[in-house]
Amino acid sequence: MRTEGFLSKVKSAGLAALIMAALSFPIVAYHADMDLTRGLFLESRWPLVAILVGGTFILRLLSEFVFAWMRGRPAAATRKTKQGISPRAFHLIGFAGIGALIAFPLAAVFMLGPAGSLKWIDNYGIQILIYVMLGWGLNIVVGLAGLLDLGYVAFYAVGAYAYALLATDLGWSFWLCLPICGAIAALFGLALGFPVLRLRGDYLAIVTLAFGEITRIVAVNWTALTNGDAGISLLPKITFFGIPFSKGAEGFASHFRLPFFPIERTIFLYYLILALALLTNFLTLRLRRLPLGRVWEALREDEIACRSLGIDTVAAKLSAFAIGALIAGIAGAFFAVRQGFVSPSSFGFIESATILSIVVLGGAGSQAGNVLAAILIIGGSEFLRELDVLQEFFGYTFDPTQYRMLLVGLAMVAMMNWRPRGLVATRRPSIFLKKAKPVAVELIAEGRG
Amino acid sequence: MTAPPLLRVEHLTIRFGGLTAIDDASFEARRGEITALIGPNGAGKTTLFNCITGFYKPDIGRIVLMQGEPNTADIDRLTRSVRRHGIFASGCICLLERMSDAEIARRARVARTFQNIRLFSGMTALENLIVARHNPLMAASGYTILGLLGIGAYRSAEKEAIETAKYWLAQIGLTERADDAAGSLSYGAQRQLEIARAMMTEPVLLCLDEPAAGLNSAESSKLNELLRDIRKTHGTSILLIEHDMSVVMSISNHVIVLDYGRKIADGTPSAIRCNENVIAAYLGVEDDELRLAETKVGA
Ligand SMILES: Nc1ncnc2c1ncn2[C@@H]1O[C@H](COP(=O)(O)OP(=O)(O)O)[C@@H](O)[C@H]1O
Ligand SMILES: [Mg+2]
């Protein structure tokens, strides 16, 4: 028995190595380069091929053992997913998390000083919170309504450009622009919703993907409005409800008799995005308890059954697209005011893919899972930026951030094996008679549009 | 004295490519009665349900749902117009072949269940029932806006919906399982829950597609009780597809027999039992099924 299992593992590892050999032969084995006389020559890289094939063999063999070990203890795993955490513990964790988020920038400033904490508040705090908010927005479309949207970044872009144009051309204030940007993005959500109403699954995914790309390409080419690739810069900076964060007597610091630090603006931006994200969360939780949110989930479970109950599925789908887009639009306006600059390069497909990965990795439909996934993916890729030490090993042409998507990919592969439906996969009922029992993931439909 | 008709199907025909799934079928289902629709597999029973509930559009024919006792002249007047439904002095008329599936459920108040159960399996039994109240609850929540702000009558409307849901959960004996996912319930319980969900929409006509399929005899007799109760206490008329002849004979007032898309018989259960067309239709099947059919029909 044992040797048989071992043999099959070796066989599977050998197969993986064979595939790697077949793949690396045309791609890696020969490398065409130019010599000093500008003539082409072929450089063979057989040692690299050998390393790749050998590495694949060893990794595959190791993973086979790990999976076999994991399969050996299913009892513990199922018990954990069935039980879940109690609603009270869930609330406690939620409130503790919010408390930690509120305390985070102040703690960072105290520990690292105004200059040292900038990176933590801006690159980690604000960046992660933007993606938490975007993940929560997309969660309404993908997680609740079950509509696969690969072009979500379009609405983020619409919000950002709407703010850029309203603020520079019309000189409107950020606080006025914020709801307007959300509303404009929601209109775009409806505009996307109408043509895709009849599409399901793969087709829906392709059309939404195209919609995202079209939005970006319009931003590149409509130079009269968007200034093309160069983007729109010098956007007005965020103010404390009208009081600028500047050094002078008119500034925020002197107004509140505080010492002036440039980081005050960043801290304000942090609390702003925190408030916007929490508002999104509150909205979603509230909607889930209203007929609209319930019908989104019913739509994901079975659209035909919805129609047999007299439910207007068109309105349900459009409202999911519109509210998801509204949230992205507001996040986009925030992104624009934080950067002070918008350009099409911020709104590529990779952004949509990142947001979708957060939703999927977090567990579609789960608010808490989204936060964990955003911290993992966005925090992880920020963290990779810091690993300059790796250049000591791989040479100075090695850029760790280039491996960001590799990290995301690895996280996804690991998750597919470990928890195919995301970090937090159980569903909380929106209403109950006696006790809210979490619904096991196997019973929840993923939705096919 | 016979009750007035509730549903009138006239010359209904639907084709799928070369196959005529329903061929010129006409019949009536009367108010307050249980009308059974029987026939061998592939006879077109489910297709007929799909036409009545708007999931398929018939190629030819008229499907009229009547409230009150509208006269023929009014029905014909509505048919000549482009309208889908109308209220006349004599009663309210819906032309189902012109209406969409959701509109039929919402306005004509026809509810249905499916041959292969279609519950919201990742939602709890209670949630399944509450979703069926979507339209009134949506209006009560001010189309979500008032509900979000916590003003208006939403709270009381939801409470009322929960009370109704509790009533139906008690009727189908699932009060204890209210907070369990619908997908985790037993097959028989799922069938009953689907019926309860349909009843939550307060229909005038309930269409059940093989509700007893896959049930054991205890569950089956519980189902009969439920259907009798629905008809008696709620006055809902029932259109029922059923294979089990003992069920059909014991609870239905009227039986319609389809074979290869054509109506071959129409009458009281006792008349159907000795109708030679029906026996011949059931004789046309394989030898194994023949014996089964004979015992079922009681021939
Ligand atoms: N959507 C469809 N497309 C093509 N053929 C269909 C479709 N729906 C039903 N049919 C055909 O119509 C006939 C009647 O099917 P159905 O109504 O399901 O029978 P029953 O419910 O009486 O067993 C069958 O031959 C079936 O294959
Ligand atoms: Mg059928």
Short mmCIF file of C-alpha atoms in Angstrom, two decimals, chain A residues 282-283 286-295 297-313 427-437 439-440 443-445, chain B residues 55 101-102 105-106 110 112 114 118-124 126-127 130-132 134-135 137-138 141 144 147-150 154 158 162 166 169 175-176 178-181 183-184 197 201:
data_model
loop_
_atom_site.label_atom_id
_atom_site.label_comp_id
_atom_site.label_asym_id
_atom_site.label_seq_id
_atom_site.Cartn_x
_atom_site.Cartn_y
_atom_site.Cartn_z
CA PHE A 282 -22.99 49.20 6.80
CA LEU A 283 -24.92 49.69 3.57
CA ARG A 286 -28.35 46.65 5.92
CA LEU A 287 -29.31 45.81 2.33
CA ARG A 288 -28.90 42.12 3.06
CA ARG A 289 -31.70 42.40 5.60
CA LEU A 290 -33.97 44.23 3.17
CA PRO A 291 -35.96 42.64 0.33
CA LEU A 292 -33.49 43.99 -2.23
CA GLY A 293 -30.48 42.24 -0.72
CA ARG A 294 -32.41 39.05 -0.18
CA VAL A 295 -33.53 38.99 -3.76
CA GLU A 297 -29.01 36.25 -3.09
CA ALA A 298 -32.11 34.49 -4.39
CA LEU A 299 -31.05 35.54 -7.88
CA ARG A 300 -27.66 33.94 -7.33
CA GLU A 301 -29.33 30.77 -6.06
CA ASP A 302 -31.94 30.35 -8.79
CA GLU A 303 -33.09 32.96 -11.26
CA ILE A 304 -35.91 30.83 -12.70
CA ALA A 305 -37.38 30.25 -9.25
CA CYS A 306 -37.25 34.03 -8.71
CA ARG A 307 -39.26 34.60 -11.86
CA SER A 308 -41.82 31.99 -10.81
CA LEU A 309 -42.36 34.06 -7.65
CA GLY A 310 -43.14 37.19 -9.65
CA ILE A 311 -39.81 38.83 -8.92
CA ASP A 312 -38.58 41.46 -11.36
CA THR A 313 -35.14 39.98 -12.03
CA ARG A 427 -23.09 32.32 4.79
CA ARG A 428 -25.00 34.04 7.55
CA PRO A 429 -28.78 33.95 7.14
CA SER A 430 -30.33 37.40 6.76
CA ILE A 431 -33.23 36.55 9.05
CA PHE A 432 -33.97 33.80 11.56
CA LEU A 433 -36.63 32.54 13.94
CA LYS A 434 -34.57 31.02 16.75
CA LYS A 435 -30.89 30.98 15.95
CA ALA A 436 -28.79 32.13 13.01
CA LYS A 437 -27.04 28.99 11.84
CA VAL A 439 -25.07 27.90 5.95
CA ALA A 440 -22.47 25.40 4.78
CA LEU A 443 -25.18 24.39 -0.41
CA ILE A 444 -24.55 27.92 -1.63
CA ALA A 445 -24.81 28.52 -5.36
CA PHE B 55 -41.74 30.18 -19.28
CA ASP B 101 -43.39 34.62 -16.39
CA ALA B 102 -42.89 37.11 -13.55
CA ALA B 105 -46.95 35.20 -11.00
CA ARG B 106 -47.37 38.81 -9.90
CA VAL B 110 -50.43 31.81 -10.75
CA ARG B 112 -45.87 26.95 -9.55
CA PHE B 114 -40.87 22.55 -10.60
CA ARG B 118 -35.88 24.74 -7.48
CA LEU B 119 -35.36 26.05 -3.98
CA PHE B 120 -32.83 28.68 -2.97
CA SER B 121 -30.73 25.94 -1.46
CA GLY B 122 -28.10 28.17 0.18
CA MET B 123 -30.79 30.17 1.97
CA THR B 124 -32.71 28.97 5.00
CA LEU B 126 -37.51 30.82 6.39
CA GLU B 127 -35.58 32.96 3.90
CA ILE B 130 -39.73 35.46 2.88
CA VAL B 131 -38.25 35.91 -0.61
CA ALA B 132 -41.61 34.78 -2.00
CA HIS B 134 -40.64 40.08 -2.26
CA ASN B 135 -43.12 42.31 -4.07
CA LEU B 137 -42.15 43.75 1.10
CA MET B 138 -40.30 45.77 -1.53
CA SER B 141 -39.63 49.21 2.24
CA THR B 144 -35.41 50.05 -0.30
CA GLY B 147 -36.14 50.70 4.53
CA LEU B 148 -32.49 51.78 4.51
CA LEU B 149 -33.33 54.83 6.58
CA GLY B 150 -35.46 52.72 8.92
CA TYR B 154 -41.30 47.90 6.55
CA GLU B 158 -41.79 42.01 7.58
CA ILE B 162 -42.71 36.14 9.16
CA LYS B 166 -44.45 30.47 10.44
CA LEU B 169 -43.76 26.08 8.20
CA THR B 175 -41.07 24.75 12.17
CA GLU B 176 -38.05 23.18 13.83
CA ALA B 178 -36.85 27.07 9.85
CA ASP B 179 -33.25 28.22 10.28
CA ASP B 180 -31.68 25.36 8.34
CA ALA B 181 -30.52 25.75 4.76
CA GLY B 183 -30.54 22.44 0.57
CA SER B 184 -29.89 20.50 3.77
CA ARG B 197 -43.02 29.01 -0.90
CA THR B 201 -47.38 34.50 -2.96
#
